[in-house]
Coordinates of C-alpha atoms in Angstrom, one line a residue:
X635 CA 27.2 33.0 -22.7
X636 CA 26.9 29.8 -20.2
X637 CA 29.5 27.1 -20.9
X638 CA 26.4 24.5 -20.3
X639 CA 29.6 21.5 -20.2
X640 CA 30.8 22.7 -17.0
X641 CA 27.5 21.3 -15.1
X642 CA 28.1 18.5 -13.6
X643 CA 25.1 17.5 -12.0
X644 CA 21.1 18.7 -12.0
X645 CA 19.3 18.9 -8.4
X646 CA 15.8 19.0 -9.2
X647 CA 12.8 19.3 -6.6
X648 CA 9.8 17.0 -7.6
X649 CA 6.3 18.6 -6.9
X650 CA 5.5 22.0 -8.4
X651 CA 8.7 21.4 -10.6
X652 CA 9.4 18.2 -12.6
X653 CA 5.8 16.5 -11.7
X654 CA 2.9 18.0 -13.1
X655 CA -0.4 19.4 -10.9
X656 CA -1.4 15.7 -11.0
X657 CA 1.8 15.0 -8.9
X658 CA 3.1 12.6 -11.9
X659 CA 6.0 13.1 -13.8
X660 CA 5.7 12.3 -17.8
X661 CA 7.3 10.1 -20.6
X662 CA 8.6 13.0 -21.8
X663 CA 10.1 14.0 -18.8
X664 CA 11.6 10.8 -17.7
X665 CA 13.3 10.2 -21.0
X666 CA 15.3 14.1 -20.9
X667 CA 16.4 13.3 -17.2
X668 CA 17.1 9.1 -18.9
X669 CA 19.5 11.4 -22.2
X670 CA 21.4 13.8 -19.6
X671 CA 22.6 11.1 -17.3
X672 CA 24.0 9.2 -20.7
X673 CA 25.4 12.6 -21.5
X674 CA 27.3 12.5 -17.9
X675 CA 24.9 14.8 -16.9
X676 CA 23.9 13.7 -13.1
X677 CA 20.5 14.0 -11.6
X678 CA 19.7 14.1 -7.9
X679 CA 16.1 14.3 -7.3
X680 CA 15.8 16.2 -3.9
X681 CA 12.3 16.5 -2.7
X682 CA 9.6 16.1 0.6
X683 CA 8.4 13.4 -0.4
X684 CA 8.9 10.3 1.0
X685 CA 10.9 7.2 -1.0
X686 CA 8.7 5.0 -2.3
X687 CA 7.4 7.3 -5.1
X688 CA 10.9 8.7 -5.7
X689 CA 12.3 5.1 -5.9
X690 CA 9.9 5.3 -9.0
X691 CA 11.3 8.2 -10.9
X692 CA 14.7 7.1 -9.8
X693 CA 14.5 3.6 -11.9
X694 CA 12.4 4.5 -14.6
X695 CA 14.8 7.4 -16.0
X696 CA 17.9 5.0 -14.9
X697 CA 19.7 7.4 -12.6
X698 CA 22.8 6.5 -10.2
X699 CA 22.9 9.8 -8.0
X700 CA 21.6 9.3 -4.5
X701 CA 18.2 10.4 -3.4
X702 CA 17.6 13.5 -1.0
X703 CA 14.1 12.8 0.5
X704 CA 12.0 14.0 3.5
X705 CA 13.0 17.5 2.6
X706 CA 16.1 16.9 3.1
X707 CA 16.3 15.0 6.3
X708 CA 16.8 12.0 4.9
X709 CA 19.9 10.6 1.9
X710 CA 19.5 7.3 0.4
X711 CA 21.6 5.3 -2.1
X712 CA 18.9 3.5 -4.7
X713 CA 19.0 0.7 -5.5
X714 CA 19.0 -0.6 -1.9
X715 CA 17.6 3.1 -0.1
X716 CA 21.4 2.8 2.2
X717 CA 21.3 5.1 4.1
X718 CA 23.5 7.8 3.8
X719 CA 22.8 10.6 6.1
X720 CA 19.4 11.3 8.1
X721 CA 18.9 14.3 10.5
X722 CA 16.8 12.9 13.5
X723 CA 14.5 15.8 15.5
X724 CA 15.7 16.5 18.9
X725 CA 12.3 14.9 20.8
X726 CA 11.6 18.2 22.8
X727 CA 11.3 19.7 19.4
X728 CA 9.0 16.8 18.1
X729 CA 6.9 17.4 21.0
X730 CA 6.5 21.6 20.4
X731 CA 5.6 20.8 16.6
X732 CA 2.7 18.6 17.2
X733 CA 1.7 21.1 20.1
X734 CA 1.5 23.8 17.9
X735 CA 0.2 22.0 15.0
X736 CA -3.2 21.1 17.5
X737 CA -3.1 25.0 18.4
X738 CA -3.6 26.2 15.0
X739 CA -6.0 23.2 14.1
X740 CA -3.9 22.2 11.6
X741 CA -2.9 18.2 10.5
X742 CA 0.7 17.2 11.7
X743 CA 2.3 14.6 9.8
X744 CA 5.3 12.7 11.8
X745 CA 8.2 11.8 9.1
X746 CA 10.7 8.5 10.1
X747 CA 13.0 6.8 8.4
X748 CA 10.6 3.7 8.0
X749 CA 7.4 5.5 7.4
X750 CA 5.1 8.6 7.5
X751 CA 2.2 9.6 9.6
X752 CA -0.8 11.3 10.8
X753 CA -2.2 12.0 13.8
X754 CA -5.7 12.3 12.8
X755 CA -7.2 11.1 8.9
X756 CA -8.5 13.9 6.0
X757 CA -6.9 15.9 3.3
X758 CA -3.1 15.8 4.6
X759 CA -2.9 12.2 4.8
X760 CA -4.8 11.8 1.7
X761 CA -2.4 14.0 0.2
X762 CA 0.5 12.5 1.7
X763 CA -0.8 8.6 0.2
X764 CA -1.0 10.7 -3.5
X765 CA 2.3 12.3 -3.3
X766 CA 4.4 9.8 -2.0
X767 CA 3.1 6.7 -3.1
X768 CA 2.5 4.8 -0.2
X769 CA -0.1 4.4 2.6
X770 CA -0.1 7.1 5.4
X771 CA -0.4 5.7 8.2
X772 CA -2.6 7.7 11.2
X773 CA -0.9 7.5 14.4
X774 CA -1.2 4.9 17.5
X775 CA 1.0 4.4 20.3
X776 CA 3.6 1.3 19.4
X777 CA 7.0 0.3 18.9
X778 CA 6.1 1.7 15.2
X779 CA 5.3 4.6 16.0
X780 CA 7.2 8.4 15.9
X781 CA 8.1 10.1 18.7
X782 CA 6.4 11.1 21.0
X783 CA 3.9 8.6 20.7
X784 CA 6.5 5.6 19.9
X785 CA 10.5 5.6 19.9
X786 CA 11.0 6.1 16.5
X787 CA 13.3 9.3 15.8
X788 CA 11.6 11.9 13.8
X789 CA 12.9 13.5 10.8
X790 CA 10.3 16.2 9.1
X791 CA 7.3 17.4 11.3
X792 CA 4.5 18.7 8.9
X793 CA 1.3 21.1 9.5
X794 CA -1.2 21.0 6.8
X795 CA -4.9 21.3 6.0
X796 CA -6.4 23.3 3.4
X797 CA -4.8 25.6 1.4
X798 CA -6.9 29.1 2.4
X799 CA -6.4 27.8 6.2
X800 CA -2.7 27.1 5.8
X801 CA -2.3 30.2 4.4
X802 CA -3.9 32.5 7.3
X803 CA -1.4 30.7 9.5
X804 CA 1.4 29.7 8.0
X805 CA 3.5 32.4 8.7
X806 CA 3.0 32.2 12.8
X807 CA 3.6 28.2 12.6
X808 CA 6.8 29.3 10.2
X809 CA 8.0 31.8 13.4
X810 CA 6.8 29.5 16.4
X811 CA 8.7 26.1 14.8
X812 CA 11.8 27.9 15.3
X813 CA 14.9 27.0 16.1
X814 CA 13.7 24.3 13.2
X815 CA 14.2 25.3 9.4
X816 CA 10.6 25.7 8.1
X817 CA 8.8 26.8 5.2
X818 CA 5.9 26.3 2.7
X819 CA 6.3 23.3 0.3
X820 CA 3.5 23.3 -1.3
X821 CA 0.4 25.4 -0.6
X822 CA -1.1 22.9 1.6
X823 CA 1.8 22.5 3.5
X824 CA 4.6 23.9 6.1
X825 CA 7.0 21.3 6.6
X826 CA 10.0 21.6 9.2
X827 CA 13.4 20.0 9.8
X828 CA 16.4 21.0 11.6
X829 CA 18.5 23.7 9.9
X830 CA 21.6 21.5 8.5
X831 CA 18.6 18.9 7.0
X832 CA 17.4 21.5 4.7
X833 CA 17.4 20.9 1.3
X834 CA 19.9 23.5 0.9
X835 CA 21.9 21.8 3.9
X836 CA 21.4 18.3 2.7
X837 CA 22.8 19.0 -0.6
X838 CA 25.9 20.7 0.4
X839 CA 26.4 17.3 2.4
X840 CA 25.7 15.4 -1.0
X841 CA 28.5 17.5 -2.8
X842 CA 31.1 16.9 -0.7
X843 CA 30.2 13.4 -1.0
X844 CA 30.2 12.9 -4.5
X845 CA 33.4 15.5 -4.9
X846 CA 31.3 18.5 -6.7
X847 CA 31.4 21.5 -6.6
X848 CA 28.2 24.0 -5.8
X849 CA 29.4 25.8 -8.8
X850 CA 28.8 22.8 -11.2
X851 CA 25.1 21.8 -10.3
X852 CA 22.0 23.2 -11.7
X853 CA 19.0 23.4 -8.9
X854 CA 15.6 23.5 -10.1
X855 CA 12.8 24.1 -7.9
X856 CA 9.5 25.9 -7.3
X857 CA 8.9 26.5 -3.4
X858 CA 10.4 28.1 -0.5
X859 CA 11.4 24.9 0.7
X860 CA 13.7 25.5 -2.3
X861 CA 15.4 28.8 -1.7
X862 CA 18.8 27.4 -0.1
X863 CA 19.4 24.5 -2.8
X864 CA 18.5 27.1 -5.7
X865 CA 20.5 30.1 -4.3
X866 CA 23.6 27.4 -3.1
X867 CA 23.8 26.1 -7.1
X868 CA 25.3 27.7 -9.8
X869 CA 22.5 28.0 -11.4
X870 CA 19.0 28.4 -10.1
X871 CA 16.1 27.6 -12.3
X872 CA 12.6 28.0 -11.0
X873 CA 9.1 27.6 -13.0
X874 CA 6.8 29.6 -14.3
X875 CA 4.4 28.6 -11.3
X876 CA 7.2 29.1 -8.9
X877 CA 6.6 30.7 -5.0
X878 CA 7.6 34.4 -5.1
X879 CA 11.0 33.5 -2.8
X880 CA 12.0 30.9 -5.3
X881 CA 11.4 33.5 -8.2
X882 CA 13.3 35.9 -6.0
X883 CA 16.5 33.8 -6.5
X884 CA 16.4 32.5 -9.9
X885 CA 18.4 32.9 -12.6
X886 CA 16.4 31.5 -15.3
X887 CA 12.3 31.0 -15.6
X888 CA 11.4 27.9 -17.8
X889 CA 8.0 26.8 -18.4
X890 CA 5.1 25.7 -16.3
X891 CA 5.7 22.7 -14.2
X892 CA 2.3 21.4 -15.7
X893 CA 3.6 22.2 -19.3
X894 CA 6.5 19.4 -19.1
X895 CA 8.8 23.2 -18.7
X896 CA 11.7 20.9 -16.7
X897 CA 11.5 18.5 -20.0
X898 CA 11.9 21.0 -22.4
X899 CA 14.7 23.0 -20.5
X900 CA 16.8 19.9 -20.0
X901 CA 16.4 19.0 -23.7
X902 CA 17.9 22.9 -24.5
X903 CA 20.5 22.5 -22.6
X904 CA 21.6 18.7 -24.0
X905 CA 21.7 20.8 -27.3
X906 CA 24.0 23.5 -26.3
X907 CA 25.9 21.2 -24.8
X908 CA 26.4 18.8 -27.9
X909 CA 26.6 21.8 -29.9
X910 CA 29.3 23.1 -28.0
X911 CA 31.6 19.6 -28.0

């Protein structure tokens, strides 16, 4: 039996997992993350995505956790996005992604702390504008712009493009971005960050922060961007639609991330724990 009181805290990825296939998260939803922080039940939303859309999620349910953003490269306190921690890209790094992202004729997306980018338009920055809320910007030379085509440090290089093409590839651009942490986020995409700025890594920094224990957090995600947070927790919940290597790790299925299945979870588990008091 699982003493559901002992959880102090919920990290929960956003696409694939608590947003639907339209990249929106519900009423429904909102409102079971809005009854388990009343309950002293803490959500920290730890995703790729950029703020902006996060900020969103963040105010409507009326958390207080920090955010962990960029894929982990990146921790903000909402209300006023301080910055907490960011992992900056060494620049010769920088430099091989985009080289290898051309080679495999794949989009590469440059992630900063004030923005994110392109270096040419089409699906990925479309994407990217859908997902995270806010304009994608394609790449030009400027005291704007990411390394190395501006000064501005780089957190997150991503390769993208269509999903059949991504995946004939993805697993060379997955061994040739090393010594980066990479991995698929979603099926479109292979993101990459240093090691320590995974989400894994990122939340382990949170934790000490805030005072937690691993042991009293619940991690919910759906991707292999996901594996470290879910297998770090003590207890790893993917969805039905979960990657393989997130399934691998999990110790509980819940429904489909298009079927509200985060929602419905967190609403069993605010049960059991009231039941239990």
């Amino acid at each position: 039996m699982t003493d559901w009181r002992r959880f102090r805290l919920m990290a929960v990825d956003v696409d694939g997992t608590l947003a639907g296939a339209d990249h929106q998260v519900t009423d429904r939803t909102i409102a079971a993350l809005s009854r388990a922080e009343r309950a002293g039940l803490r959500t920290v939303l730890v995703t790729g995505r950029f703020y902006p859309s996060v900020l969103d999620i963040w105010n409507r349910a009326g958390l207080s956790a920090p955010i962990i953003v960029c894929g982990g490269a990146l921790i903000l306190q909402p209300p006023d996005l301080t910055v907490l921690h960011a992992f900056p890209i060494p620049n010769p790094l920088v430099e091989k992604g985009v080289r290898i992202g051309e080679e495999l004729d794949l989009d590469v997306s440059l992630w900063t702390e004030r923005g994110v980018w392109v270096t040419r338009p089409g699906l990925v920055g479309d994407l990217l504008t859908l997902v995270n809320g806010t304009p994608t910007g394609v790449i030009e030379p400027g005291q704007e712009a990411p390394y190395p085509f501006g000064p501005v440090p780089v957190l997150k290089v991503l390769l993208g493009g269509p999903a059949e093409q991504v995946d004939r590839v993805a697993q060379e651009a997955i061994a040739r971005l090393a010594p980066l942490y990479a991995a698929r986020s979603m099926p479109e995409f292979v993101e990459a960050t240093l090691p320590e700025a995974s989400k894994g890594g990122a939340l382990q920094v949170l934790l000490d922060r805030l005072g937690i224990d691993p042991s009293e957090v619940i991690a919910m995600g759906d991707a292999e961007t996901d594996v470290g947070m879910l297998s770090l927790a003590g207890m790893a919940v993917v969805p039905a639609n979960a990657m393989p290597a997130a399934k691998a790790v999990a110790d509980r299925v819940i429904g489909h991330h298009d079927q509200e299945g985060v929602a419905a979870f967190v609403e069993e588990i605010l049960r059991l724990r009231e039941a239990g008091d």
